[in-house]
mmCIF file of C-alpha atoms in Angstrom:
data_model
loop_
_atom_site.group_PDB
_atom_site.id
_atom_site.type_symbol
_atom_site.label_atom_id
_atom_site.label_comp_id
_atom_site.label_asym_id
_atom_site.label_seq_id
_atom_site.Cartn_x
_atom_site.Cartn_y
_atom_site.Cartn_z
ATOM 1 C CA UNK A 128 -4.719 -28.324 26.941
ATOM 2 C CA UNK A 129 -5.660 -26.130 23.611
ATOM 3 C CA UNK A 130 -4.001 -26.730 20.609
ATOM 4 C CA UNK A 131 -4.408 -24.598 17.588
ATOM 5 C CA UNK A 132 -4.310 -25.079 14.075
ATOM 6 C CA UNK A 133 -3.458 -21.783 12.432
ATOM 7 C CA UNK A 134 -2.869 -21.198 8.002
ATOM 8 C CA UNK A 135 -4.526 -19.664 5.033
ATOM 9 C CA UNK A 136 -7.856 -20.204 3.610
ATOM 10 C CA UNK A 137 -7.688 -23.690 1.604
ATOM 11 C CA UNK A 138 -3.993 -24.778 3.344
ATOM 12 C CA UNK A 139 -6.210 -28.156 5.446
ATOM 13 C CA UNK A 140 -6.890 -26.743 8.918
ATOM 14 C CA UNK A 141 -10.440 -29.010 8.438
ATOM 15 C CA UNK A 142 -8.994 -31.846 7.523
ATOM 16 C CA UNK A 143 -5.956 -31.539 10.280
ATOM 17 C CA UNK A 144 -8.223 -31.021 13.045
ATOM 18 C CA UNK A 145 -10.265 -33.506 12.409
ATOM 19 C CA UNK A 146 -7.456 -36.250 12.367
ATOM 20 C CA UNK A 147 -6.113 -35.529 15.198
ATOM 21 C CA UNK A 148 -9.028 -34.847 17.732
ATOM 22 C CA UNK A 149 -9.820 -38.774 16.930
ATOM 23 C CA UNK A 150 -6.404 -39.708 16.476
ATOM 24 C CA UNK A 151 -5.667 -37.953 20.553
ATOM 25 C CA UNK A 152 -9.482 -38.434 21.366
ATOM 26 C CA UNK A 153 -9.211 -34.319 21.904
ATOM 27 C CA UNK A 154 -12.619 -32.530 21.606
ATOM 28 C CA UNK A 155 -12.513 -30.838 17.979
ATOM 29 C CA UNK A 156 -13.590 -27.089 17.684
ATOM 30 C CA UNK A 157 -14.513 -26.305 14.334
ATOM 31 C CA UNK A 158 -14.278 -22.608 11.968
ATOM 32 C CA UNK A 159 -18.386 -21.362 12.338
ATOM 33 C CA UNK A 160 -18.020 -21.233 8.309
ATOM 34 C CA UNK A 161 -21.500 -23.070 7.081
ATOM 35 C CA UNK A 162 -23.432 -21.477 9.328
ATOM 36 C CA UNK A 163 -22.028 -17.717 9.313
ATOM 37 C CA UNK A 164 -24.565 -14.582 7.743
ATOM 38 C CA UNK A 165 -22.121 -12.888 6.380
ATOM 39 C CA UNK A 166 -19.773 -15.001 4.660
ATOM 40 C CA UNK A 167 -21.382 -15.142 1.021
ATOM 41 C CA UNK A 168 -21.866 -11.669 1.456
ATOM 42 C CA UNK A 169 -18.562 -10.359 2.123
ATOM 43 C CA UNK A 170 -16.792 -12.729 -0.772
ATOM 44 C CA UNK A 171 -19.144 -10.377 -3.394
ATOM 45 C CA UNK A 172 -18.414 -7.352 -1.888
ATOM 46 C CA UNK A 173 -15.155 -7.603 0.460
ATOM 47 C CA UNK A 174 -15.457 -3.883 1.334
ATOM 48 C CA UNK A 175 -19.019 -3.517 2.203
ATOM 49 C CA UNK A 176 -18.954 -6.605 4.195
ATOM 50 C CA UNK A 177 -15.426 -6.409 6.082
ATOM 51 C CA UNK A 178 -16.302 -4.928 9.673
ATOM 52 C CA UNK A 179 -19.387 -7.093 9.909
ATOM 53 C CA UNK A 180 -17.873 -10.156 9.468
ATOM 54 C CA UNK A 181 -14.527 -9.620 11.019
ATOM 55 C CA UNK A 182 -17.386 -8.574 14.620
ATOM 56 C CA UNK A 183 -18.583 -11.555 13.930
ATOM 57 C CA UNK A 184 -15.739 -13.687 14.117
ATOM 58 C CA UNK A 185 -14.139 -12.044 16.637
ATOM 59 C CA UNK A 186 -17.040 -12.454 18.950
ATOM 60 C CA UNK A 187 -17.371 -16.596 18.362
ATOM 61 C CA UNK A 188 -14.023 -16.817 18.668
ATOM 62 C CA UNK A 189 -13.796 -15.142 21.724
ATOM 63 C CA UNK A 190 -16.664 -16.930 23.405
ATOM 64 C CA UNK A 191 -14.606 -20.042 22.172
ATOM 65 C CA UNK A 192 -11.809 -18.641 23.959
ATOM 66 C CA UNK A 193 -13.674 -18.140 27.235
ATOM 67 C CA UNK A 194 -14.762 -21.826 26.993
ATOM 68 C CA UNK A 195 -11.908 -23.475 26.234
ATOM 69 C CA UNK A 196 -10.016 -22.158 29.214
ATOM 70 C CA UNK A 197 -12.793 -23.639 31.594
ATOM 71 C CA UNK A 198 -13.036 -26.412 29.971
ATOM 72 C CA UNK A 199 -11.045 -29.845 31.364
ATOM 73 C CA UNK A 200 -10.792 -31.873 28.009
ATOM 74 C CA UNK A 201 -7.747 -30.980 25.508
ATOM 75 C CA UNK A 202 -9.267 -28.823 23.176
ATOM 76 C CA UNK A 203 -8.350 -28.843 19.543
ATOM 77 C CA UNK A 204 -9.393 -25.736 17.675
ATOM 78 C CA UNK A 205 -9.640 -24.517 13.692
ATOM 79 C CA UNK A 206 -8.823 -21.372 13.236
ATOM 80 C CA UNK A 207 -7.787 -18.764 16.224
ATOM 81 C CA UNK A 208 -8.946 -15.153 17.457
ATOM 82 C CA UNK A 209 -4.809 -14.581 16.783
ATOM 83 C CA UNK A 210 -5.652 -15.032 12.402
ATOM 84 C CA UNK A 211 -8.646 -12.885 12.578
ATOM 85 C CA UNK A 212 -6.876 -9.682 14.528
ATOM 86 C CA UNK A 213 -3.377 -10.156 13.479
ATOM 87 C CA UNK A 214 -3.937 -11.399 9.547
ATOM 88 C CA UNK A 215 -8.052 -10.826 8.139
ATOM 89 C CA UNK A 216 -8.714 -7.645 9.812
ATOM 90 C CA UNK A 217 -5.350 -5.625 9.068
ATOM 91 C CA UNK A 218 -5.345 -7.624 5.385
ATOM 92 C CA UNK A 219 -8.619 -6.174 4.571
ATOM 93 C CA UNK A 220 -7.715 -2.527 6.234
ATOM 94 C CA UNK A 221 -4.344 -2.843 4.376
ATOM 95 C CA UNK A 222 -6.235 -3.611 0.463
ATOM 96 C CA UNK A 223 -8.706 -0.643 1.391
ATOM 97 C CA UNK A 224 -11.754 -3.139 1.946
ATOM 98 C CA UNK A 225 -11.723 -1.864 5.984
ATOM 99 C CA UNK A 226 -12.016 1.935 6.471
ATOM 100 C CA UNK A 227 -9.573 3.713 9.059
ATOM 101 C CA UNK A 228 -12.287 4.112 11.569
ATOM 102 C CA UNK A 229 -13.942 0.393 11.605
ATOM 103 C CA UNK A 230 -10.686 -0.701 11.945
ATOM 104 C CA UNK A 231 -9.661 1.041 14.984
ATOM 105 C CA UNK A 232 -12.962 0.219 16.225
ATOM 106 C CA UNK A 233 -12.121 -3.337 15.650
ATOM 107 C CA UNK A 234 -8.559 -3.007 16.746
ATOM 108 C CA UNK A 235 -9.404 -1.642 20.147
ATOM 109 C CA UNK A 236 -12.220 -4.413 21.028
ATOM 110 C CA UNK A 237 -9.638 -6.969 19.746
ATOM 111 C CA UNK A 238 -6.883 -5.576 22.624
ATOM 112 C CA UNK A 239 -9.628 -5.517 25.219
ATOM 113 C CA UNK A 240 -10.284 -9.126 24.747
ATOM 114 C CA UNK A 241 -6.352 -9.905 24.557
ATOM 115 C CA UNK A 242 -5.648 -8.831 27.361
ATOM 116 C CA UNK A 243 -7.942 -12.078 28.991
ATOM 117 C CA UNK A 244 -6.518 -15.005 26.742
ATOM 118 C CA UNK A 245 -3.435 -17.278 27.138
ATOM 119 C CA UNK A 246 -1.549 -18.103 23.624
ATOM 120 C CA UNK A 247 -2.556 -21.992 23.286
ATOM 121 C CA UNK A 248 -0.136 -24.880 24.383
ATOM 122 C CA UNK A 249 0.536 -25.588 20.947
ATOM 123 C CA UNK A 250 -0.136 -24.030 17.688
ATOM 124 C CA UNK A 251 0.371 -25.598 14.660
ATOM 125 C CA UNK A 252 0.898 -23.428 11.162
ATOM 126 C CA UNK A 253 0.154 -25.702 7.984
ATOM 127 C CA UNK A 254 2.356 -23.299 5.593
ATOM 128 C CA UNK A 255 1.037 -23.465 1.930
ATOM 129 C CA UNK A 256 1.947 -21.652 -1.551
ATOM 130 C CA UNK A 257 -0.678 -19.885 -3.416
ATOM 131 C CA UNK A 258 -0.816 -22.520 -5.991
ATOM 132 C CA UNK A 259 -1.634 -25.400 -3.455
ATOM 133 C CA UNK A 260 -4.115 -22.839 -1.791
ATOM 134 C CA UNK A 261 -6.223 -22.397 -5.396
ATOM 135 C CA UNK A 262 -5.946 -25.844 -6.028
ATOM 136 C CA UNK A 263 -7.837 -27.072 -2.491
ATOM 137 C CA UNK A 264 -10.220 -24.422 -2.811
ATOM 138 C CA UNK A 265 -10.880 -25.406 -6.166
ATOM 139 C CA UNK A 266 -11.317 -28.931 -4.893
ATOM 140 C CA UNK A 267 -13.253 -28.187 -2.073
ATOM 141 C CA UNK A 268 -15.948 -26.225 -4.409
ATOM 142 C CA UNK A 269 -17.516 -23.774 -2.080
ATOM 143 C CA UNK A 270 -19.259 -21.738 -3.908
ATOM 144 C CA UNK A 271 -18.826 -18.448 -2.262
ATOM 145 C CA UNK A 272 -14.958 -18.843 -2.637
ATOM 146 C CA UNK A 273 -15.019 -18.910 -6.087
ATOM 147 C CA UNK A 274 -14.907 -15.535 -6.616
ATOM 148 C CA UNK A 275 -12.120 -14.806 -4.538
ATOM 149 C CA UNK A 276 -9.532 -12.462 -5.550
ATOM 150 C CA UNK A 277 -5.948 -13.918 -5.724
ATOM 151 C CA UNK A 278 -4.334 -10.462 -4.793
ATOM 152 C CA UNK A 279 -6.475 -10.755 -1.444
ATOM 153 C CA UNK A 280 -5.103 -14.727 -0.757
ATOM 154 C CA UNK A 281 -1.313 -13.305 -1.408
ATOM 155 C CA UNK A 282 -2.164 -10.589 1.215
ATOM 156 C CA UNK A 283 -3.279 -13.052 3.536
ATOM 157 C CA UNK A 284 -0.017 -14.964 2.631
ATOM 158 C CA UNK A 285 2.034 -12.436 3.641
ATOM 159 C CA UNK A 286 0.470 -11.448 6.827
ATOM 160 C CA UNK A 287 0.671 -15.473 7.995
ATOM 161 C CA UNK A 288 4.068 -15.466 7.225
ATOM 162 C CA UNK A 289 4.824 -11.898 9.264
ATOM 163 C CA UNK A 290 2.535 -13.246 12.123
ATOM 164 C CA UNK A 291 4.114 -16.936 12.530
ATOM 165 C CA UNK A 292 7.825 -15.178 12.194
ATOM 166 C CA UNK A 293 7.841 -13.321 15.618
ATOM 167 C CA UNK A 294 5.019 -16.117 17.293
ATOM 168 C CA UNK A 295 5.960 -16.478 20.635
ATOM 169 C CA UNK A 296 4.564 -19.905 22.026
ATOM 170 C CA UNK A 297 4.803 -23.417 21.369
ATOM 171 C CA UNK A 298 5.114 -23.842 17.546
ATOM 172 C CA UNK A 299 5.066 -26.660 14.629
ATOM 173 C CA UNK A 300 5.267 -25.893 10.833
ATOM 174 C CA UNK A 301 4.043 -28.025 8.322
ATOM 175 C CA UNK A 302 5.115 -28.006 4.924
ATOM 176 C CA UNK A 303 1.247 -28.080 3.455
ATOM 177 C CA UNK A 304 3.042 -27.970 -0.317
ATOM 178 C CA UNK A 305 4.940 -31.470 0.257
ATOM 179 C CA UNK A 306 3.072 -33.205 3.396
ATOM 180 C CA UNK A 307 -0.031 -34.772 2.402
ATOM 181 C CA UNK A 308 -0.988 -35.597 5.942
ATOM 182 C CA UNK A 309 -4.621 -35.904 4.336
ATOM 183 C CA UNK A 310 -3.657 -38.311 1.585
ATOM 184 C CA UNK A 311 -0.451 -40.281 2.672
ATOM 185 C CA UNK A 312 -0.329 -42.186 5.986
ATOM 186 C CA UNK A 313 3.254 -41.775 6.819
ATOM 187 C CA UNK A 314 2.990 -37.954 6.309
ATOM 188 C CA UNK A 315 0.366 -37.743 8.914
ATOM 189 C CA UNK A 316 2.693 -40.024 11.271
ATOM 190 C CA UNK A 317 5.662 -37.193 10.968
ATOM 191 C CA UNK A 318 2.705 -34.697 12.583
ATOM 192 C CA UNK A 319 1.477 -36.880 14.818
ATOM 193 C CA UNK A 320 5.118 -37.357 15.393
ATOM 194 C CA UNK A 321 6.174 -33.379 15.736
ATOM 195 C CA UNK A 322 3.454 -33.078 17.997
ATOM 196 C CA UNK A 323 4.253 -35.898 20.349
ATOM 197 C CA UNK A 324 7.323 -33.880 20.743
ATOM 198 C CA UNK A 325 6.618 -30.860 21.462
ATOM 199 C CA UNK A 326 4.265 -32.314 24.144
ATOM 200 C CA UNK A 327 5.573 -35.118 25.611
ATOM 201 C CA UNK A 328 8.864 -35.383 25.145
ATOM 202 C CA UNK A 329 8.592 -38.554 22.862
ATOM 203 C CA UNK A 330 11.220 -38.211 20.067
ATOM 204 C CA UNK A 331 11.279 -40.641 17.133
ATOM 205 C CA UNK A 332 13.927 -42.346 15.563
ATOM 206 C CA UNK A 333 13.047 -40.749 12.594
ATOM 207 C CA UNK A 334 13.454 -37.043 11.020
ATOM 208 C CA UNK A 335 11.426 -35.058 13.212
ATOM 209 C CA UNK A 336 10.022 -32.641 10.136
ATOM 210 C CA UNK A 337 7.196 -32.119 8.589
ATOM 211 C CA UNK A 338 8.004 -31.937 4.099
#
């Protein structure tokens, strides 16, 4: 199986993914954030940056893509190619940090590749306010993030919450604001419990909703 964890920058994908691949035993694929060339870059100067490391991401998560539908284990991914095409790419295009042409460009490679991936079994959308979002990225203390403009996490905001709307596959939503899946045990159960659902069949005697 894949499963997906899909939300905005600073809502807990990390932290999510991680719990659950050794919570299932599912093999954990993580955002290539540490290790990416253009990431520092782009957070000083969004507009110069924008194409390069939206081709970037778009080509690891494609390859990603390609191996998690040969692979045999249940996959468990951070971030999808879905974010990157349907919220980064026309974000940035939409604030005027992506010219018309790159993002045609981009647009038209993204379709190619669309048209030879599956949506993922499940996907799960951890759905956070701006507030919470400052606040983990804050905590978190990655130093390239600090100078991130708020105007450009509200875009990205807006363009989750357009993209999860008309979603078409399997789907959970987390409250990120009120479930502390991270902190509190018994929040993490009512995921673990959501998601037992939606895949086996396995309903708890308990409310079935996560915040």
């Amino acid at each position: 199986m894949h499963i997906a964890v899909a939300g905005n920058i600073g809502s807990g994908k990390t932290t999510l993914t991680k719990m659950l691949a050794h919570r299932y035993g599912w093999t954990p694929r993580f955002e290539p954030v540490d290790n990416n060339p253009y990431l520092s870059d782009f957070y000083a100067d969004m507009k110069r940056w924008s194409f390069n490391l939206q081709i970037y991401f778009l080509n690891k998560r494609f390859k990603e893509v390609v191996e998690i539908s040969r692979s045999k284990e249940t996959i468990i991914q951070d971030r999808t190619i879905f974010e990157d095409a349907r919220i980064f790419a026309p974000n940035l295009h939409g604030q005027g940090m992506m010219s018309d042409r790159d993002f045609q460009n981009y647009s038209d490679l993204f379709d190619l590749m669309m048209s030879l991936v599956q949506l993922p079994d499940l996907m799960i959308y951890i759905r956070s306010s701006i507030p919470t979002l400052v606040a983990q990225i804050q905590k978190r203390g990655r130093e390239y993030e600090q100078t991130m403009r708020l105007d450009y996490l509200k875009g990205l905001e807006q363009r989750y919450e357009e993209w999860i709307s008309t979603y078409k596959g399997q789907l959970i939503i987390i409250d990120g604001d009120n479930c502390k899946f991270g902190d509190r045990p018994e929040d993490f159960k009512t995921v673990t419990d959501m998601i037992d659902a939606k895949l086996y069949g396995l309903f708890p005697m308990e409310s079935n909703t996560a915040g």
